[in-house]
Coordinates of C-alpha atoms in Angstrom, one line a residue:
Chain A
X1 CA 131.8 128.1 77.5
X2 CA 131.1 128.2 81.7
X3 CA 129.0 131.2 82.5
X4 CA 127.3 132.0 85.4
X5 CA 124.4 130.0 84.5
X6 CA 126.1 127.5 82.6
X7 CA 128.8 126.5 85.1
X8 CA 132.1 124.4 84.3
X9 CA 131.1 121.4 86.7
X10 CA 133.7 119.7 86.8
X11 CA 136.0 122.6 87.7
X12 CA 133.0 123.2 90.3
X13 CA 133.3 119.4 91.3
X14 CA 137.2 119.5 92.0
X15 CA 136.8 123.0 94.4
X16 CA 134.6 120.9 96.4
X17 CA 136.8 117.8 96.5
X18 CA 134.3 115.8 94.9
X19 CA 134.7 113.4 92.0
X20 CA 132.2 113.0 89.6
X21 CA 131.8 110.3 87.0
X22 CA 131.4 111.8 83.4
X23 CA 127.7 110.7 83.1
X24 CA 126.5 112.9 86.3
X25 CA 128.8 115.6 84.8
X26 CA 126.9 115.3 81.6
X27 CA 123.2 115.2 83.6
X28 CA 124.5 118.6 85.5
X29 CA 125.4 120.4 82.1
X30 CA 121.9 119.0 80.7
X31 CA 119.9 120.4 83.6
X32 CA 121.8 123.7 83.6
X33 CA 121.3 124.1 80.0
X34 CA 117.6 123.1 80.2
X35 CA 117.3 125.6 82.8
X36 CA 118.5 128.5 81.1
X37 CA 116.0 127.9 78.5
X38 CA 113.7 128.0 81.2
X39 CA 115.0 131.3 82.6
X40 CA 112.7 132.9 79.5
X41 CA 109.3 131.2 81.1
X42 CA 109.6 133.2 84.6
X43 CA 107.6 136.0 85.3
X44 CA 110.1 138.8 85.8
X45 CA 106.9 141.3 86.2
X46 CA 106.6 139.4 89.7
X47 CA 107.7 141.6 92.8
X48 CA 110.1 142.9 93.2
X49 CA 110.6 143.3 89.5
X50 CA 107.7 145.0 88.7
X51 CA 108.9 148.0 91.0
X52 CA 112.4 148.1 91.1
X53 CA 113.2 148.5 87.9
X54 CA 116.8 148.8 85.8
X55 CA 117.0 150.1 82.2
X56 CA 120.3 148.9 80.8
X57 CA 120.1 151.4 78.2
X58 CA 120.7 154.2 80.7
X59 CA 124.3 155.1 81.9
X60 CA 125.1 153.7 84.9
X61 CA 123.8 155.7 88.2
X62 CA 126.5 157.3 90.6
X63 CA 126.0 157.4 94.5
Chain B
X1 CA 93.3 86.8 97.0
X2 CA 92.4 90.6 97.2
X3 CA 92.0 92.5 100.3
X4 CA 88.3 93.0 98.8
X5 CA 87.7 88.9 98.6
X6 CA 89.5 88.5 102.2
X7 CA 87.8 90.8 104.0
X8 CA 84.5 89.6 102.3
X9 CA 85.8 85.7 103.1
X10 CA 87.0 86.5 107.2
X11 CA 83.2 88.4 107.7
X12 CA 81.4 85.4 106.2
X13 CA 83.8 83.2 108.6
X14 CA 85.5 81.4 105.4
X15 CA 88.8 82.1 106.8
X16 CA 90.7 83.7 110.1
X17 CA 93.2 86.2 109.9
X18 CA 95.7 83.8 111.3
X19 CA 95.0 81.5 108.4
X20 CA 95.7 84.4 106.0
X21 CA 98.4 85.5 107.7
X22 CA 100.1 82.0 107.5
X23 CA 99.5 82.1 104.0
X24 CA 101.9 85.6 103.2
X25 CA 104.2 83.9 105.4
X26 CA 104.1 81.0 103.9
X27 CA 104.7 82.3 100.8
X28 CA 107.6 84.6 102.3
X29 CA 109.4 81.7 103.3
X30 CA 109.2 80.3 99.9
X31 CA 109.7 83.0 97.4
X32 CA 111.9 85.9 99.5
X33 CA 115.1 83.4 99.3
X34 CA 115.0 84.2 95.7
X35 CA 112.8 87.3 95.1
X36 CA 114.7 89.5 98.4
X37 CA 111.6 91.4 98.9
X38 CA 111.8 91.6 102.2
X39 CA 114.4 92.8 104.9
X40 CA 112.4 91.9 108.2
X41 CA 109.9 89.3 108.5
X42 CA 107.3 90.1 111.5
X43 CA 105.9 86.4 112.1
X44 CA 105.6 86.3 115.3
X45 CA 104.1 89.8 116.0
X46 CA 102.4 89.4 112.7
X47 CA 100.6 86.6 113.8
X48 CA 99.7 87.8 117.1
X49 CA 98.0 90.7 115.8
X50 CA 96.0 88.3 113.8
X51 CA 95.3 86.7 116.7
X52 CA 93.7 89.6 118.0
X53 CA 91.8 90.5 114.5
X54 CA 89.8 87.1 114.7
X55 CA 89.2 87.4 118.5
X56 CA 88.2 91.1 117.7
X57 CA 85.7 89.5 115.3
X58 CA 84.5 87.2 117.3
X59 CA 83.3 89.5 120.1
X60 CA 81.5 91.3 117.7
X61 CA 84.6 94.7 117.0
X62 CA 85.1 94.9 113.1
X63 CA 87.6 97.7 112.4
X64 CA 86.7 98.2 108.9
X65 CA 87.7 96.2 105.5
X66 CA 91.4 96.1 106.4
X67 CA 90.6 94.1 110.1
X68 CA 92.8 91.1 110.2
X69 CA 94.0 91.5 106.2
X70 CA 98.2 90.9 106.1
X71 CA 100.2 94.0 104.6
X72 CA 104.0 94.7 104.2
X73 CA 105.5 98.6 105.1
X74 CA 108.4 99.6 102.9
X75 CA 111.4 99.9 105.3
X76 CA 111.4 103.8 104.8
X77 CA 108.4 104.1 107.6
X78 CA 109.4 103.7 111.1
X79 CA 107.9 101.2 112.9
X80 CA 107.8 101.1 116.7
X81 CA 110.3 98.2 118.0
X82 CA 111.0 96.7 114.6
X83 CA 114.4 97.6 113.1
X84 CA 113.9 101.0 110.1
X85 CA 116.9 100.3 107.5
X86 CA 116.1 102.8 104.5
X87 CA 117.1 100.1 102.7
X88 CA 121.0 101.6 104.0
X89 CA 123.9 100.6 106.0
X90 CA 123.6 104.3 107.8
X91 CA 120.6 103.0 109.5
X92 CA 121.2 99.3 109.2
X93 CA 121.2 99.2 113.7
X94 CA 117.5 101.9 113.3
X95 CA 115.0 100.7 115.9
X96 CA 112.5 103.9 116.1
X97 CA 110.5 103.9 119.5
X98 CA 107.0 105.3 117.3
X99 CA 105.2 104.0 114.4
X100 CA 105.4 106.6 111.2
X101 CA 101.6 108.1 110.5
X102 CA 100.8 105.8 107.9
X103 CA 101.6 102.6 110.3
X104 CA 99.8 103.9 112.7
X105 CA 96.7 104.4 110.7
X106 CA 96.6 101.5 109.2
X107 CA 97.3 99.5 112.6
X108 CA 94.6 101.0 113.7
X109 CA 92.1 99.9 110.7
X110 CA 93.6 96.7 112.0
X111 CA 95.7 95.5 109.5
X112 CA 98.4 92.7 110.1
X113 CA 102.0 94.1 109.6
X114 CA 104.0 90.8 108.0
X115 CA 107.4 93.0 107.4
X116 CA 109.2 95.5 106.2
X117 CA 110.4 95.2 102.3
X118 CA 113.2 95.6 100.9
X119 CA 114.3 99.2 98.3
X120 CA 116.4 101.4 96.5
X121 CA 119.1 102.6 99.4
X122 CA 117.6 105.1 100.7
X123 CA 114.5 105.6 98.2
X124 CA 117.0 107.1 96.1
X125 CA 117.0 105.1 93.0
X126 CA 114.9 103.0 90.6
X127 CA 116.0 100.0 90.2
X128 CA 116.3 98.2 93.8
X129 CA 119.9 97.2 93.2
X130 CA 120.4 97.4 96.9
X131 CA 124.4 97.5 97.3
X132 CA 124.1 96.4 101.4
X133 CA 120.7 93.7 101.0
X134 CA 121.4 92.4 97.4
X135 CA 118.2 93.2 94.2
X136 CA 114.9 92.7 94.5
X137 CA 114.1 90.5 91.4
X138 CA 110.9 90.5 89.5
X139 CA 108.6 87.6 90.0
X140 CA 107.7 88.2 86.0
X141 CA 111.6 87.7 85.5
X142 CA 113.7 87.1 88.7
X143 CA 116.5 88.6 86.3
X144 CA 114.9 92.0 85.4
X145 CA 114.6 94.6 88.2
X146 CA 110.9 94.9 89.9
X147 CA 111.7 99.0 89.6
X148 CA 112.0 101.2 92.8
X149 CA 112.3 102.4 95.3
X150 CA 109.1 100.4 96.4
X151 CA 110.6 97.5 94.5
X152 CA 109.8 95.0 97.6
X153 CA 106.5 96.5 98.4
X154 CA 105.6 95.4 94.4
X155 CA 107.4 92.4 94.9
X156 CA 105.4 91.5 97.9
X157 CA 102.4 92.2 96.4
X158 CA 102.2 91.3 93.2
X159 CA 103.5 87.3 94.7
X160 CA 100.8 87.6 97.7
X161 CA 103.5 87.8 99.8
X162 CA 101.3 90.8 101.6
X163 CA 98.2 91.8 100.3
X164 CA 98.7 95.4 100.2
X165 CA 101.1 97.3 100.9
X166 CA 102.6 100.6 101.6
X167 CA 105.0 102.9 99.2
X168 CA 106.9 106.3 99.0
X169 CA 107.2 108.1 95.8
X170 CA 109.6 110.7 95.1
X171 CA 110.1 110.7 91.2
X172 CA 107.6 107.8 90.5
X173 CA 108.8 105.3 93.0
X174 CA 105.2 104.0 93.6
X175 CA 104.2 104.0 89.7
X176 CA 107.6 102.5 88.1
X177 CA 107.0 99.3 90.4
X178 CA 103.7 98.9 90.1
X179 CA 104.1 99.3 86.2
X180 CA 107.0 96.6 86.0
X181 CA 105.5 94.4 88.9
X182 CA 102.1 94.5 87.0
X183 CA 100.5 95.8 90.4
X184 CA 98.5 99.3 90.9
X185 CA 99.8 101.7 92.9
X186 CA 98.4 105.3 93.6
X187 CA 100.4 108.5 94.2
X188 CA 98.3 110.7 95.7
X189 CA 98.0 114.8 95.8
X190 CA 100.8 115.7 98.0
X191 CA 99.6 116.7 101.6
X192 CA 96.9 114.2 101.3
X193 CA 99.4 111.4 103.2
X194 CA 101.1 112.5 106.0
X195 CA 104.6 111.8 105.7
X196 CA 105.3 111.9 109.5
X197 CA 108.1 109.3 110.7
X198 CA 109.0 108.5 107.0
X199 CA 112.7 109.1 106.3
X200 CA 112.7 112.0 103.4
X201 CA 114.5 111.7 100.5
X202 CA 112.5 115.4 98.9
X203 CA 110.8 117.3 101.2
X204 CA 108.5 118.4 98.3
X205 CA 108.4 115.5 96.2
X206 CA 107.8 113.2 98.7
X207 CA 104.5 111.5 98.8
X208 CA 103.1 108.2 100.8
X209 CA 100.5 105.7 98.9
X210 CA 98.9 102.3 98.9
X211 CA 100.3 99.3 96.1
X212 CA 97.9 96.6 96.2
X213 CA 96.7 93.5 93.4
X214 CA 93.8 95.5 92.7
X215 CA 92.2 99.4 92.0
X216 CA 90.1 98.7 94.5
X217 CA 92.2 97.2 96.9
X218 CA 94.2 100.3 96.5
X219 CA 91.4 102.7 97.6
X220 CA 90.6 101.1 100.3
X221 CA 94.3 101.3 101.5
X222 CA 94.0 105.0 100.8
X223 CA 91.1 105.5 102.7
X224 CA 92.6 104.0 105.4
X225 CA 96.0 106.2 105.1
X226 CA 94.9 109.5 104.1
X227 CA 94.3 112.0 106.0
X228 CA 95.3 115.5 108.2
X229 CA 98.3 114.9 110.4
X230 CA 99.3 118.0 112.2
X231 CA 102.7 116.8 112.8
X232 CA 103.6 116.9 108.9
X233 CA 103.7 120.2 108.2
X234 CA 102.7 120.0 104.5
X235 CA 99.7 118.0 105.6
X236 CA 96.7 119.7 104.5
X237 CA 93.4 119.7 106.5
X238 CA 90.6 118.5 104.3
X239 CA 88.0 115.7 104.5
X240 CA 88.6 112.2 103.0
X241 CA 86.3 111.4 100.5
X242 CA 84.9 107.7 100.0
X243 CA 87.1 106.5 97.4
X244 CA 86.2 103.2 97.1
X245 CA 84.9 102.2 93.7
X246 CA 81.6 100.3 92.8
X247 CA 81.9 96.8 91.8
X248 CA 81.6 95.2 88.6
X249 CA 80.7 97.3 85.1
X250 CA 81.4 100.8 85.1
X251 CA 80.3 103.4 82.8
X252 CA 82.7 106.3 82.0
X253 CA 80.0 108.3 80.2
X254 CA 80.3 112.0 80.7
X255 CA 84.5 111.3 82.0
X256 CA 86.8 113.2 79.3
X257 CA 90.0 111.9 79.4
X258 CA 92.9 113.8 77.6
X259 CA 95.9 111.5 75.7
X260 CA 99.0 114.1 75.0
X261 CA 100.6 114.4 71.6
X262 CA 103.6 115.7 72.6
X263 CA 106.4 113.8 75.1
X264 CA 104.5 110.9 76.7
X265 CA 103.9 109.1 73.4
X266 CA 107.0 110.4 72.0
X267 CA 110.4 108.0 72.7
X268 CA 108.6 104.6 74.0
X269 CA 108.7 101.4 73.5
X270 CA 105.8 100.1 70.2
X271 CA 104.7 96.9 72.9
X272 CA 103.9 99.8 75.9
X273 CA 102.5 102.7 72.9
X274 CA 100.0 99.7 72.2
X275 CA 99.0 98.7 75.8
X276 CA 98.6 102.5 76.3
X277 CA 96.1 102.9 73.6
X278 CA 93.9 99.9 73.9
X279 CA 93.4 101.2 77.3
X280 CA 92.0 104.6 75.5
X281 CA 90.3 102.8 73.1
X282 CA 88.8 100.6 76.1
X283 CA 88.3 103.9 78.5
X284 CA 85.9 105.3 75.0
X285 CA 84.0 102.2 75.3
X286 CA 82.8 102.5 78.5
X287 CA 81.4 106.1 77.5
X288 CA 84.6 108.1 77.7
X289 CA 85.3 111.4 75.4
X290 CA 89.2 111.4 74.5
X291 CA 90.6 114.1 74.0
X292 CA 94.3 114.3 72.2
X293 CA 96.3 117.8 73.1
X294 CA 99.6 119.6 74.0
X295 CA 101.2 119.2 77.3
X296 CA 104.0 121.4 78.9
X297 CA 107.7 119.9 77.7
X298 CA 108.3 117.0 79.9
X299 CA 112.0 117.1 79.8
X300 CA 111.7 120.8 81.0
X301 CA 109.3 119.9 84.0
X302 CA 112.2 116.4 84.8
X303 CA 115.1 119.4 84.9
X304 CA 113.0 121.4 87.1
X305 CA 112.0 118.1 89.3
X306 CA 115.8 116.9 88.9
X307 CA 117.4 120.0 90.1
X308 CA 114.6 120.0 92.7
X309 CA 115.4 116.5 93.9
X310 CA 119.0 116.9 93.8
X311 CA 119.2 119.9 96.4
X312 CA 117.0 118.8 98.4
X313 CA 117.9 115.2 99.0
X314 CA 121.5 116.3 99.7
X315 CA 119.9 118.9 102.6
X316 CA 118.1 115.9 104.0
X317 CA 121.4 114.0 103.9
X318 CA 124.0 116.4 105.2
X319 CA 124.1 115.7 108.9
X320 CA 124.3 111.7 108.0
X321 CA 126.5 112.2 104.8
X322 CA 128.9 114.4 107.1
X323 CA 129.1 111.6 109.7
X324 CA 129.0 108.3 107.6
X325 CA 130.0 109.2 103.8
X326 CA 131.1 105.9 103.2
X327 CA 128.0 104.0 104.4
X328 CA 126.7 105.2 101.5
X329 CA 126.6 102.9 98.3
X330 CA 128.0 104.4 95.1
X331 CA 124.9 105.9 92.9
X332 CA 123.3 107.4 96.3
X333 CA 126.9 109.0 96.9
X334 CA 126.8 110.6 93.1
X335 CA 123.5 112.0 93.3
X336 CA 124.2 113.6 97.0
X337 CA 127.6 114.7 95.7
X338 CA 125.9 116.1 92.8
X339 CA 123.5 117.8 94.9
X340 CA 125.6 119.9 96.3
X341 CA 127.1 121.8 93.6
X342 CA 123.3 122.9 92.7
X343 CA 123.6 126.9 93.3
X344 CA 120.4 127.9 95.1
X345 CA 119.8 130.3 92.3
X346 CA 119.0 127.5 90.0
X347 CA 116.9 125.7 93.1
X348 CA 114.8 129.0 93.8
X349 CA 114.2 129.7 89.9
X350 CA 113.5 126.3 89.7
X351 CA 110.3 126.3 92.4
X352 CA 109.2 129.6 90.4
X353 CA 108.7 127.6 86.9
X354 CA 107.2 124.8 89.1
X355 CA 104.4 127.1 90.1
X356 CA 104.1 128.7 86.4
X357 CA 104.4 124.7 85.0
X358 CA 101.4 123.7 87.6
X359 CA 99.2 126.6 86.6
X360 CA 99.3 125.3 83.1
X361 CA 98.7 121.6 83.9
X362 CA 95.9 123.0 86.5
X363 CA 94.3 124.9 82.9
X364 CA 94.7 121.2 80.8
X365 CA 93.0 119.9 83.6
X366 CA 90.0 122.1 84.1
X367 CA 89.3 120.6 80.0
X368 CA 89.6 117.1 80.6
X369 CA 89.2 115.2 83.9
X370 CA 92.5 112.7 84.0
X371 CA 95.5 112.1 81.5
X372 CA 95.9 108.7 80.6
X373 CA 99.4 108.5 79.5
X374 CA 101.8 105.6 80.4
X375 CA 103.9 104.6 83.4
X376 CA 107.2 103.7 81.7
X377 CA 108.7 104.0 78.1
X378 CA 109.6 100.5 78.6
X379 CA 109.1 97.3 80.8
X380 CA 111.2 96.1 83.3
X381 CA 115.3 96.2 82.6
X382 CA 117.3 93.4 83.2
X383 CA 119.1 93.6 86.6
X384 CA 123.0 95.8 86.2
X385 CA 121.8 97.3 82.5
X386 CA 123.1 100.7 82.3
X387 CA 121.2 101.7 79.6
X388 CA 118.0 100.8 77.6
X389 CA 117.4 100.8 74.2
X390 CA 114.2 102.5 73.1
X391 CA 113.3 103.3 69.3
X392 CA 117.1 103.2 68.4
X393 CA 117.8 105.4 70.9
X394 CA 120.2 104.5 74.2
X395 CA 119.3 106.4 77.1
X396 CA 120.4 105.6 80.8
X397 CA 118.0 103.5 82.2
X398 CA 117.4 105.4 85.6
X399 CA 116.3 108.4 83.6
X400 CA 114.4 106.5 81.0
X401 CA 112.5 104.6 83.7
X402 CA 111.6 108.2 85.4
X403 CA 111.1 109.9 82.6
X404 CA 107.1 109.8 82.4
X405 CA 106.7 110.2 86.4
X406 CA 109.3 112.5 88.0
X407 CA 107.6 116.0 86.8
X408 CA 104.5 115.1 88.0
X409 CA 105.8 114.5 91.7
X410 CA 106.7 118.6 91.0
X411 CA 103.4 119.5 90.1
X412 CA 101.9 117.3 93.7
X413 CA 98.8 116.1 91.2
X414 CA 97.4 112.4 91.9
X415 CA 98.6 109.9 89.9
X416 CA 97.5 105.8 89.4
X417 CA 99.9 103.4 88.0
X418 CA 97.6 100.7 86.9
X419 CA 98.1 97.4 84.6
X420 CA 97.9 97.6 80.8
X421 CA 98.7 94.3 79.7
X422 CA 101.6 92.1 78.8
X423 CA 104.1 92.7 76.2
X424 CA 105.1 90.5 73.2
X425 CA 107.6 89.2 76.1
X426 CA 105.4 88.7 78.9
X427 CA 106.0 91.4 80.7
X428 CA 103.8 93.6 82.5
X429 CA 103.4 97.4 80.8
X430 CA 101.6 100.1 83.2
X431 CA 99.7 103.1 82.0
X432 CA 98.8 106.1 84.7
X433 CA 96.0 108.4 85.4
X434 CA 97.4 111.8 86.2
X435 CA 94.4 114.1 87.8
X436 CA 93.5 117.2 89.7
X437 CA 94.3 117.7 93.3
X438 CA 92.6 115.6 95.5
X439 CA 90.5 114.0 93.0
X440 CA 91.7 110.4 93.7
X441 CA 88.1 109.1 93.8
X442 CA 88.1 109.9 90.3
X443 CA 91.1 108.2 89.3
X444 CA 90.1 105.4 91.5
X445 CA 86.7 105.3 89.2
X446 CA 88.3 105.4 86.0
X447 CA 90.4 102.3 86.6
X448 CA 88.4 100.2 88.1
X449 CA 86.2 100.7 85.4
X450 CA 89.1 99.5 82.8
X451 CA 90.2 97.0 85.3
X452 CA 87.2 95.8 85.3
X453 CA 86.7 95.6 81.6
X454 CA 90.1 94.5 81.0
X455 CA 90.6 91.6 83.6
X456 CA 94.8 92.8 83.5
X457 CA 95.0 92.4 87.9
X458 CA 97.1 89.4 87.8
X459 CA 99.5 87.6 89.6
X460 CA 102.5 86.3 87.7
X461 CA 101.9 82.6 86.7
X462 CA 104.2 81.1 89.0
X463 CA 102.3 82.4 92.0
X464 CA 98.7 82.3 91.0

């Protein structure tokens, strides 16, 4: 299912007027997926993370 | 002949440059009909610059161990006067009024420029299946692809059509040849080469190197190209260590060299798995310590370089692309297409884990001294295969042939594609040296020792 880290790319392809052959369509959804795996390696203690900080657990704030 | 035994032969007066010039071209004349290595042949110029290398000599002026000795320039680098292709139609009428860095240097150590070779359109690609100047064929099999992009630098070299020459690797584009052409071929740390006046293809995976017969041919290429160019901006400003090897016997006593368990070995083909290991096995001979451990996931670190590549080849291309789409043969138009729809969340993320990746490799490498892994799962494909066969598995054949090389273009570490042998077919097989940054002289070491034990730097039979 497309997410916004695991994108349709072909529905992405056809928005930009480009056609893809199933094979590089295939390469994009293997790099994509490979990537979100990935996502867990990064260092979200890095700036800004480490100061700016959201707990999801906490109702949402109101300006 | 090496550049090592010419330049040895024109100081003893044996031969002139003009004589070895005639020789490449010679052979050029002969073999290019059928081998298409290269797109612009320099006689003329070539032999009036070897012209000026023997009267150079003869007044006493020696330049250095590349004076007078013939070498090809992959059409990527500009050269001042002489007709820049890429290997593309886009730039088919290119006539640059400056010689890229790497000319220049090497011009200026006196080398004899005999032409530009032929490549992958654009660098971008494996095979040299050039839609607009026809294959390069592989002088081990003129049906098999020589790999790429450098496929006509490998070509030129390995038939002593040039005796050195010059490369550009993105994603293993110096290595893949070298390995499939039975030739060496050094990828050095990035920012040791400057990259001025070379057409990009990824502005952070792109590195220049030598390709020559020999290991220690290619060092003394490197010497010769290395070096602090202000006007690359990823050019870095250190000292270029003597690189060149010592002759004969090496020992590797005290070198630890580490063979991975995990993704190298894994998915290659038995002949190249055996080349790989007697080279090990030779390496522990001469006094080596091997060490056998865990790398970082390679098909993690080819997403990374992929994703890497893919944005930042299609920046490179935009203002051509825009203008001249259909110059552009079909693959190189996929990949740039694909590029494109890349978000730059994924490109940014993926420079992040590059750094993370690097510190990890950087850690490996502070407990052994070099990998010794090979250059490609398999030996050369046929010329139009799709896809390659390897332990019962089918895998496209561009990302088979990259699949041992790309990631380490994203990590900028040194690598040397060096001979291994033959397989049952007769084909060559290449292993690599991967190492820490800027420690070419080290990698240079380590294979000349096994070259030198092994006796693998060899032309293909039919041009001996």
């Amino acid at each position: 299912m497309p997410s916004l880290f695991l994108p349709d790319w072909k529905a992405l392809a056809e928005a930009h007027r480009v056609e893809l052959p199933e094979a590089a369509l295939e390469r994009l959804r293997d790099i994509s997926r490979t990537l979100l795996g990935l996502r867990g390696m990064l260092d979200w203690g890095e700036e800004p993370a480490a100061i700016f900080r959201v707990d999801a657990s906490e109702p949402e704030p109101h300006p | 002949m090496t550049i090592a035994e010419a330049a040895a032969a024109l100081r003893r007066r044996e031969i002139s440059s003009v004589e070895l010039t005639l020789d490449c071209l010679a052979r050029i004349e002969k073999w290019n009909p059928e081998l298409n290595a290269f797109l612009t042949v320099t006689a003329e110029t070539a032999l009036e610059q070897a012209r000026a290398a023997d009267a150079e000599f003869a007044s006493g002026l020696d330049r250095g161990p590349l004076h007078g000795i013939p070498i090809a320039h992959k059409d990527l680098f500009c050269t001042r006067g002489v007709r820049t292709t890429g290997g593309s139609k886009t730039f088919a009428g290119f006539i640059p009024e400056f010689d890229a860095a790497v000319v220049e240097r090497l011009r200026n150590a006196g080398a004899v420029m005999v032409g530009k070779t032929n490549l992958h359109e654009h660098a971008y690609g494996i095979t040299s299946e050039n839609p607009h100047y026809g294959p390069v064929r592989n002088p081990w099999d003129p049906a098999r692809s020589p790999g790429g992009s450098s496929g006509g630098s490998a070509v030129a070299v390995a038939t002593g059509m040039a005796l050195g020459a010059t490369g550009t690797d993105t994603g293993g584009s110096i290595r893949v040849p070298a390995s499939w052409c039975g030739i060496t071929g050094l990828k050095p740390t990035f920012g040791r080469v400057s990259k001025f006046g070379v057409l990009p293809l990824g502005y952070t995976l792109d590195h220049m190197g030598p390709m020559a017969l020999t290991v220690r041919d290619t060092a003394l290429l490197f010497e010769a190209m290395a070096g602090h160019d202000p006007r690359d901006s990823s050019s870095v400003d250190r000292p270029v260590p003597h690189c060149l090897p010592p002759e004969g016997a090496i020992s590797l006593k005290g070198v630890r060299i580490g063979l991975p368990r995990n993704f190298f070995f894994e998915r290659i083909e038995r002949d190249v798995d055996a080349a790989v290991y007697f080279m090990a096995y030779t390496a522990e001979d001469l006094g080596a310590e091997l060490e056998r451990m865990r790398v970082p996931d390679g098909d993690q670190l080819n997403a990374l370089a992929h994703t890497t590549l893919l944005v930042e080849a299609a920046a490179v291309h935009e203002p051509y692309y825009r203008k001249r789409r259909s110059t552009y043969g079909e693959d190189v138009r996929t990949l740039l297409d694909m590029g494109r729809l890349i978000p730059a969340v994924d490109y940014v993320q993926a420079q992040r884990l590059r750094r993370r990746i690097l510190g990890v490799f950087l850690d490996i490498l502070k407990k052994v001294d070099a990998l010794l892994v090979p250059a490609t799962p398999m030996t050369a494909p046929l010329l139009g295969q799709k896809e390659v066969e390897i332990r019962g598995q089918m895998e496209d054949t561009r990302l088979a042939a990259t699949r041992l090389t790309r990631g380490i273009n994203l990590l900028g570490l040194p690598a040397l594609s060096l001979p291994a042998g033959l397989s049952s077919a007769g084909l060559p097989v290449g292993c690599q040296l991967i190492g820490r940054p800027w420690e070419e002289p080290l990698l240079l070491r380590i294979g000349a020792a096994l070259e030198a034990r092994t006796g693998f730097a060899r032309r293909p039979p039919r041009f001996a």
